[in-house]
XYZ file of C-alpha atoms in Angstrom:
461
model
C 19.530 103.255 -47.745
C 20.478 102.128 -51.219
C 18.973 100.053 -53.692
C 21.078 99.547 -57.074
C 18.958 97.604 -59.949
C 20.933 96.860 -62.914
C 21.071 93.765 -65.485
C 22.677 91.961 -63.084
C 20.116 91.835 -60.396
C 19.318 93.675 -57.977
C 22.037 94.907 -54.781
C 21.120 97.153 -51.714
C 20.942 97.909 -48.300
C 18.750 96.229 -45.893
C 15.672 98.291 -44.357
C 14.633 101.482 -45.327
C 11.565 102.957 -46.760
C 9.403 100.564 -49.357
C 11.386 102.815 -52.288
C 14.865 102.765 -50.394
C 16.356 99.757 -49.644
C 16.399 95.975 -50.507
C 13.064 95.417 -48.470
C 10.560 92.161 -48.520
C 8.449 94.306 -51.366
C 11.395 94.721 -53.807
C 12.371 91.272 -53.313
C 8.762 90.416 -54.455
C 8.827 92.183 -57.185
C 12.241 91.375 -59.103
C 12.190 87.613 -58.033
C 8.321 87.930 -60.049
C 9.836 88.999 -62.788
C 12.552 86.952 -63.151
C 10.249 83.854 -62.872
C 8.049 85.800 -65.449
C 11.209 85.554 -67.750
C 12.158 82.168 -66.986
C 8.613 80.964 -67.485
C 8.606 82.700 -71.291
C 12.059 81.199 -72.129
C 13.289 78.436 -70.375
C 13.448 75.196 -72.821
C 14.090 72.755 -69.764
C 10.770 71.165 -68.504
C 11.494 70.223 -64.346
C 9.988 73.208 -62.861
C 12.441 74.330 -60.970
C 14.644 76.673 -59.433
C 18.187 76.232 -57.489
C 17.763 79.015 -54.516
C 21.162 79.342 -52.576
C 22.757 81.658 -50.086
C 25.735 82.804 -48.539
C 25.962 83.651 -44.819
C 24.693 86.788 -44.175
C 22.825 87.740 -41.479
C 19.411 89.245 -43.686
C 20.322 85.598 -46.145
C 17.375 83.720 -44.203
C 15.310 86.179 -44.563
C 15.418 87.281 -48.202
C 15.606 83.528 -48.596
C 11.871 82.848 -46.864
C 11.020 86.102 -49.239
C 12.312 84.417 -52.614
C 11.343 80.543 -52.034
C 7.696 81.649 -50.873
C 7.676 83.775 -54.084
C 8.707 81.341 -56.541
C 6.341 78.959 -55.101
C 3.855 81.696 -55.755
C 4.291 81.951 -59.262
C 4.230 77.912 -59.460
C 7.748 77.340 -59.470
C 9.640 74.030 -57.547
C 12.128 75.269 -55.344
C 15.704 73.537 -54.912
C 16.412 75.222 -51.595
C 20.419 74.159 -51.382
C 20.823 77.050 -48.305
C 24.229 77.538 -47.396
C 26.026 77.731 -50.573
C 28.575 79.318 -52.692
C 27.797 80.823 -55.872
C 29.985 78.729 -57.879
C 28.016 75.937 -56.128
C 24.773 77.042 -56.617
C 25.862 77.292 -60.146
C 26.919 73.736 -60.831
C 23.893 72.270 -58.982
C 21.384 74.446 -61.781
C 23.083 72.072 -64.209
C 23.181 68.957 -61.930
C 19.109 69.327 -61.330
C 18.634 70.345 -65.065
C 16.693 73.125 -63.374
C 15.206 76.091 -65.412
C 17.316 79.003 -63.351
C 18.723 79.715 -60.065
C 19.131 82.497 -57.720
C 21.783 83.279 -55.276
C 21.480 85.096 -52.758
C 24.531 86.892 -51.850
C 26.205 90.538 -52.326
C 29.563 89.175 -52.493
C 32.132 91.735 -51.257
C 29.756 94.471 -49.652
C 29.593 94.705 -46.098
C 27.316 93.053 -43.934
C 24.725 95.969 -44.272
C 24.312 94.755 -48.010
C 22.167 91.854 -49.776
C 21.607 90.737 -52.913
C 20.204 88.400 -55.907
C 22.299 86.987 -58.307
C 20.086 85.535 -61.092
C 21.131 82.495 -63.066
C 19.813 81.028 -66.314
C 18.905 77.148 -66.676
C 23.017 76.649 -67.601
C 24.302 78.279 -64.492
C 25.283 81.131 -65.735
C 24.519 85.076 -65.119
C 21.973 86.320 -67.162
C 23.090 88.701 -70.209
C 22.315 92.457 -70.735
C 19.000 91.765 -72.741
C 17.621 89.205 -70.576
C 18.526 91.412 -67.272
C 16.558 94.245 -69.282
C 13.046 92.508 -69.964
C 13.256 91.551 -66.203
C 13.692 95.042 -65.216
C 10.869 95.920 -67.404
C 8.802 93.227 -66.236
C 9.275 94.516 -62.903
C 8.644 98.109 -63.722
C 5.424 97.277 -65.462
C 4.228 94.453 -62.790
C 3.895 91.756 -65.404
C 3.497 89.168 -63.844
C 0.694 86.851 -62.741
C 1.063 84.416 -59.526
C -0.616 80.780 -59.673
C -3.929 79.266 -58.410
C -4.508 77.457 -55.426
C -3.635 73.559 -57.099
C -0.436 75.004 -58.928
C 1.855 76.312 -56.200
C 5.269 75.388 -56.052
C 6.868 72.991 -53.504
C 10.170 73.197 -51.772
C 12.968 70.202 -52.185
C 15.723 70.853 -49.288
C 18.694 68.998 -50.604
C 21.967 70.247 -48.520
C 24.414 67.694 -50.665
C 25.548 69.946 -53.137
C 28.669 71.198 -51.090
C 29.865 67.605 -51.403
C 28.692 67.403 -55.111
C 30.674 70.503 -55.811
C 34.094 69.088 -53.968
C 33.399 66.180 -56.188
C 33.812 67.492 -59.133
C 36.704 69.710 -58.709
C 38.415 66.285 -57.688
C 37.552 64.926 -61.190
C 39.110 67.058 -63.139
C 42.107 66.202 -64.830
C 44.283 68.613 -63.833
C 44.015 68.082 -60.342
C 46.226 65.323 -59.124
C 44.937 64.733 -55.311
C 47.822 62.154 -54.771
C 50.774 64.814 -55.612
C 48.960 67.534 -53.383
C 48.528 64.466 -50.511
C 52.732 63.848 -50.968
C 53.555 67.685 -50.516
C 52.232 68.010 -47.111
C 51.155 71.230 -47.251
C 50.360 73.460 -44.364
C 47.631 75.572 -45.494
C 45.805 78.982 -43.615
C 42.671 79.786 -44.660
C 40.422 82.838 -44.481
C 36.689 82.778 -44.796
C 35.827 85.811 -43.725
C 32.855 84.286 -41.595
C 30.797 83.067 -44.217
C 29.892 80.194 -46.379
C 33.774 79.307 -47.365
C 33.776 78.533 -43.618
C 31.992 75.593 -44.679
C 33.255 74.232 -47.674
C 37.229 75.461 -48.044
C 38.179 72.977 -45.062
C 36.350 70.154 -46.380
C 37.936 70.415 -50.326
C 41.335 71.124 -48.451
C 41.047 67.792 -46.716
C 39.680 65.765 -49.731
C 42.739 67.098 -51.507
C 44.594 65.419 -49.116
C 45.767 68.643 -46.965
C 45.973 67.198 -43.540
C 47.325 70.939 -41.516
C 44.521 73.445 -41.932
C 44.764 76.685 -39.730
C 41.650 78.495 -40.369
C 40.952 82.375 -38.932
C 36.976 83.143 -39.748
C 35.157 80.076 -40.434
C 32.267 80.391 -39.002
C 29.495 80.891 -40.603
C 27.602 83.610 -38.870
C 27.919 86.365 -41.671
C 29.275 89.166 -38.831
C 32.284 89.522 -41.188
C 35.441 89.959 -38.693
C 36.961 92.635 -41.446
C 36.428 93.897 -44.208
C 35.109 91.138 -46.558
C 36.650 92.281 -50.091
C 39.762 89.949 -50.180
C 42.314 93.251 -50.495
C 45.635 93.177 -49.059
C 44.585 96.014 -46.617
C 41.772 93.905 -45.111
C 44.434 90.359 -44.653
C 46.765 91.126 -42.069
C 45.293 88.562 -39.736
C 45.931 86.363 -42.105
C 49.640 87.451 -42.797
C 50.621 87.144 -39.231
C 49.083 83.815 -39.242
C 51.947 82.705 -42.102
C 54.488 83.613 -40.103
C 53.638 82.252 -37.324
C 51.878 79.010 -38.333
C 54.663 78.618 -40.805
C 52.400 77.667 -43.352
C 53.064 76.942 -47.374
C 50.182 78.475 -48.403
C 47.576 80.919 -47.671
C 43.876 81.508 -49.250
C 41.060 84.064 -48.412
C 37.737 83.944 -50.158
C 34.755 86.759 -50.088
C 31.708 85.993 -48.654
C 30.535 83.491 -51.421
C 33.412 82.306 -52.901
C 34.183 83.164 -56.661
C 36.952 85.148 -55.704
C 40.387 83.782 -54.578
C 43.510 85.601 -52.474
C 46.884 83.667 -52.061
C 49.074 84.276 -49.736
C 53.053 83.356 -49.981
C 54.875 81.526 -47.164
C 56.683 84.662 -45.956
C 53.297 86.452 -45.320
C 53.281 88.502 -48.571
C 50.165 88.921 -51.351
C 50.518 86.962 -54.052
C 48.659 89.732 -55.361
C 44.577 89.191 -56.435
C 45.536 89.730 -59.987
C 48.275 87.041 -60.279
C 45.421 83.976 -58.533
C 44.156 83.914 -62.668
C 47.881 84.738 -64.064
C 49.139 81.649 -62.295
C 46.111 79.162 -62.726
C 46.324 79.842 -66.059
C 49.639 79.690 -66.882
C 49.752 75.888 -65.160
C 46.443 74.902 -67.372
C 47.992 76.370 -70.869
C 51.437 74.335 -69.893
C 49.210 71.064 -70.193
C 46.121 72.215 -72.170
C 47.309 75.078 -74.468
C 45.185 77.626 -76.001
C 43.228 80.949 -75.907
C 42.619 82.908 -72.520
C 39.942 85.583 -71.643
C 39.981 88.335 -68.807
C 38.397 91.828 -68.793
C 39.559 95.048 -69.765
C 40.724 95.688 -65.641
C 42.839 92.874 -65.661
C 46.601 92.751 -65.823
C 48.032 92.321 -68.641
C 50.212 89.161 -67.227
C 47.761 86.869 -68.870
C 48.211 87.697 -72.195
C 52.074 87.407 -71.633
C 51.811 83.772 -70.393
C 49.010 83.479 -73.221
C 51.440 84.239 -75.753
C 54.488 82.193 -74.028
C 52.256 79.036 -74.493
C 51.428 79.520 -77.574
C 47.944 80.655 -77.780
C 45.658 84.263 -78.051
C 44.993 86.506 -75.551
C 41.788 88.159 -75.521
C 39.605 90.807 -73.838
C 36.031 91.491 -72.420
C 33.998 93.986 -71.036
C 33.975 94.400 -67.249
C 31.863 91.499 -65.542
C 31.653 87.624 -65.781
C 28.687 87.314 -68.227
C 30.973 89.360 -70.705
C 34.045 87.254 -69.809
C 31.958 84.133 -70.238
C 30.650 85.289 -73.608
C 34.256 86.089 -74.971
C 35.403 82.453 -73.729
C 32.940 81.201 -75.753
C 33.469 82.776 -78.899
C 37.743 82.230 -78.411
C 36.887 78.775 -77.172
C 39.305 79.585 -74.509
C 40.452 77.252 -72.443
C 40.822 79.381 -68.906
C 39.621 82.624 -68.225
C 38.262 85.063 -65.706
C 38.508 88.310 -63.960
C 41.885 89.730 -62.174
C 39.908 90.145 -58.977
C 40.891 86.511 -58.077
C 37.916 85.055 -60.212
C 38.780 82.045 -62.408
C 36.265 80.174 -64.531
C 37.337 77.291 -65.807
C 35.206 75.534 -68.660
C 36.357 72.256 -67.930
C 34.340 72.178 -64.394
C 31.610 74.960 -65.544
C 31.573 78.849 -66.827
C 31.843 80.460 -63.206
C 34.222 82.243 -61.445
C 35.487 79.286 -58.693
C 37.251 79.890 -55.806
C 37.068 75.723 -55.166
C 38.724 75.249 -58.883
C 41.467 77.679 -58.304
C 42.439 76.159 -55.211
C 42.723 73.019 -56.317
C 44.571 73.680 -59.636
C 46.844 75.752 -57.647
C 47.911 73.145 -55.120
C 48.257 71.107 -57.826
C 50.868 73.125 -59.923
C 52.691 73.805 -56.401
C 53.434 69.916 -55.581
C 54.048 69.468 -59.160
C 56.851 72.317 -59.327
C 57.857 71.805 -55.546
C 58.570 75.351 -55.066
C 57.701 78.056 -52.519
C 54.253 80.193 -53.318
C 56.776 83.010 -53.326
C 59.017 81.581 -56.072
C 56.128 80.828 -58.063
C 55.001 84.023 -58.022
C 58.590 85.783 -59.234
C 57.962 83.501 -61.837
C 54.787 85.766 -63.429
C 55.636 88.634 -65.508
C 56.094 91.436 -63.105
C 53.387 94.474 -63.208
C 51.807 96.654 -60.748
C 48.114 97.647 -60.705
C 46.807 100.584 -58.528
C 43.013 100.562 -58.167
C 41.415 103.651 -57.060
C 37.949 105.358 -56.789
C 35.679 108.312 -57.517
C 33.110 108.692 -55.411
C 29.511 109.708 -57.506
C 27.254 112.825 -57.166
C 24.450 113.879 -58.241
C 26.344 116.813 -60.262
C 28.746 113.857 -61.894
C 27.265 113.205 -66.060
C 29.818 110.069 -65.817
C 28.811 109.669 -69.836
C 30.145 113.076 -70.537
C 33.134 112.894 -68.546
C 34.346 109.494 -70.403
C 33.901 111.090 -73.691
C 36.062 114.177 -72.613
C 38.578 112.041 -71.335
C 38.200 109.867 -74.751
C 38.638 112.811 -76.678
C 41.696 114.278 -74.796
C 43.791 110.834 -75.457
C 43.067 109.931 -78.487
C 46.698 109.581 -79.684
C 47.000 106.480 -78.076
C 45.318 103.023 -78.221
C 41.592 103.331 -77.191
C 39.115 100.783 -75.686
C 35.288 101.655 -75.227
C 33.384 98.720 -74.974
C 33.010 99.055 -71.207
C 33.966 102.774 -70.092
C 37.323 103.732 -71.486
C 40.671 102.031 -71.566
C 43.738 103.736 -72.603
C 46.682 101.690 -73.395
C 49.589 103.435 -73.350
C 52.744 101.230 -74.820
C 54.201 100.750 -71.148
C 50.960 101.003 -69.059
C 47.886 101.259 -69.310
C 44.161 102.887 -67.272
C 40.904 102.060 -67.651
C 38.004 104.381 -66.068
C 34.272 102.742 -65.774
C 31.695 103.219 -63.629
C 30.963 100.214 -61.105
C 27.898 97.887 -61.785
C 27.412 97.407 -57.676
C 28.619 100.659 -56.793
C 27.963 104.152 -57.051
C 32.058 105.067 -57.886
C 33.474 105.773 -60.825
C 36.457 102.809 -60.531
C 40.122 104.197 -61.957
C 42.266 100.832 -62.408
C 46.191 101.516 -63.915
C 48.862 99.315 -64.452
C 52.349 99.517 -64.932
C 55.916 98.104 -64.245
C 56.075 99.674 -60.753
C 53.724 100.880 -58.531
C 54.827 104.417 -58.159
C 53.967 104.809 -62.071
C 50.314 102.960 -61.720
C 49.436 105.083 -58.852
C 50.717 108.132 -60.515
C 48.586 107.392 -63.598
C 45.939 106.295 -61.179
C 45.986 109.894 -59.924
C 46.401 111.771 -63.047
C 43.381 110.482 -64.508
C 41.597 111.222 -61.031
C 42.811 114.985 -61.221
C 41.405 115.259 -64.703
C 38.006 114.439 -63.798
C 37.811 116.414 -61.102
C 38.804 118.940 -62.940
C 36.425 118.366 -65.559
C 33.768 117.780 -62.476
């Protein structure tokens, strides 16, 4: 059993020992402490909290476990239930609630649960903040309320529909040029809570041919639930066959978003941001955002547009941050996450959808032309598992020291950038890997770097 506390949450294994696992008594204790934290700092004055989950098959339970504490400590609970994060996100904002927490470990198996803890903007919490909570929760600071100030429970199940809403609104989605393309679109929800909301925005955008593979909602994920070429090949076979336009797989709460071309190929889970972006800087120009393990395709079509390219540390609060201080316009992560500050600072799976339907009818082209259009690079991501014997500290400094001719990056492990390619070595927030990401103009030379790096450390190791 595993249990993996860090600033942004807490992620682990269901069952287990009381110290093992994400059991009922650590799901006590960290939700305490975050509504210890809230409490101390929130400026908003409802009372409340947005609770929402994705479809996993412990997500009732840990849900029971969170509302009844947050009642406990006098809190009003929004309980939205089935819900994606992005969603659970925008309604934070919509009930002008102090916080919200989502319950959801995104890609991990089905074995895995977790909370994702939200501030009273909708966004992820940053390093500090995740800190004091983890010290409140170390230290048990935190008192629960008497008998005439418990928290209630508000059930509101409209927010899906909110959500669609709002992606319709925004100006760069044009519903009636998506409607006049007649797209035939193939979906992937990977039997979760896109199940539930990717057909409906699909058919408010005015896509009447929807084959779907996974959609329902019972959280025994069918495959693999990290949206990776190697775990689509249902889905590819459905292209063919189905002769759809387009395809799109989600992860199990939907901030990340896989296309799929008309011929059954990846579009590739780095290019979902490339492409978004490059269709929001041709109307809206300006700066972009993406962390150090993205491609570096963004910054081209940053630069073809007109406007600065710039990079963050590994994770959406950092991303978020960095938008803010570039005032970008688009940003995001190249693991299919794109946050778009016009509808709200969170990756959205919903967002990129629609902006990417939109650019399609607008250019009338095939998904597999409009990907030959991006500037061509290949990433290789590969993985180190962690022991005990590993100091992962020590072995980025020795690899830091022995390339130090070249361009260096250490704000989040380290990043060399060589003047063709580039490889960035970090060790995973969620996981216990050391993650090896390289890039380059073919894939033989990212894997090759990939592996060079991975023979250093183990010879280092």
């Amino acid at each position: 059993m595993t249990l993996i506390k860090s600033i942004s949450g807490i992620r682990g294994t269901i069952g287990g020992m009381p110290d093992e696992g994400l059991n009922p008594l650590a799901v006590v204790k960290f939700v305490s402490a975050y509504a210890t934290f809230i409490r101390n700092h929130t400026t908003v004055n409802t009372n409340r909290i947005v609770v929402g989950r994705d479809a996993r098959i412990s997500g009732l339970m840990v849900k029971q476990i969170v509302i009844g504490t947050l009642t406990g400590t006098g809190f009003d609970v929004v309980d939205i239930d089935l819900a994606t994060t992005p969603t659970v996100e925008i309604a934070v904002t919509m009930e002008n609630a102090c916080g919200g927490i989502i319950i959801t470990a995104s890609h991990n198996p089905k074995q895995w649960n977790a909370l994702k803890l939200l501030n009273e903007r909708g966004e992820f919490l940053n390093a500090e903040e995740g800190n004091t909570i983890l010290e409140i929760a170390e230290k048990e600071q935190f008192e629960y309320a008497t008998i005439d100030h418990l928290g209630k429970v508000i059930t509101d199940m409209r927010y899906k529909e909110r959500h669609i809403d709002s992606v319709l609104k925004l100006d760069l989605v044009d519903v009636d040029a998506i409607r006049a393309a007649n797209f035939r679109v193939a979906i992937d929800c990977v039997n979760s809570v896109g199940g539930i909301v990717i057909p409906d925005l699909l058919y408010a955008l005015g896509v009447k041919e929807i084959f779907k593979l996974h959609c329902n909602p019972h959280g025994n994920f069918s495959h693999n639930p990290e949206p990776l070429p190697e775990n689509l090949t249902e889905i590819s076979q459905l292209m063919k066959h189905a002769k759809a336009d387009v395809g799109f797989v989600v992860d199990p709460d939907v901030d990340r978003l896989a296309i799929v071309c008309e011929n059954g190929e990846m579009f590739g889970e780095e290019y979902t941001l490339v492409s978004v972006s490059d269709y929001v800087l041709s109307n809206v120009p300006g700066n972009t955002v993406s962390n150090l393990s993205s491609s570096r395709a963004l910054r081209d079509v940053t630069v073809k547009h007109g406007g600065q390219y710039h990079a963050a540390a590994v994770g959406e609060v950092n991303v978020v941050a960095r938008m803010k201080e570039t005032n970008a316009v688009i940003g995001g992560e190249g693991n299919g996450g794109v946050i778009y500050p016009a509808s709200h600072y969170g990756r959205d799976a919903l967002t990129g959808i629609a902006l990417f339907l939109t650019n399609l009818a607008k250019k009338k082209v095939k998904v597999s032309e409009l990907r030959a259009a991006c500037p061509s690079y290949f990433m290789s991501k590969q993985k180190i598992e962690l022991t005990p014997s590993i100091n992962v500290d020590a072995i980025l400094l020795k690899v830091k020291d022995r390339f130090a001719s070249y361009d260096i990056t250490d704000i989040d492990g380290v990043k060399i950038d060589f003047p063709d390619k580039w490889v960035h070595l970090r060790k995973s927030n969620t996981e216990p890997i050391i993650r090896i990401y390289s890039e380059a103009h073919t894939l033989k030379e990212a894997e090759e770097l990939g592996g060079e790096l991975i023979a250093i450390i183990r010879e280092m190791c």
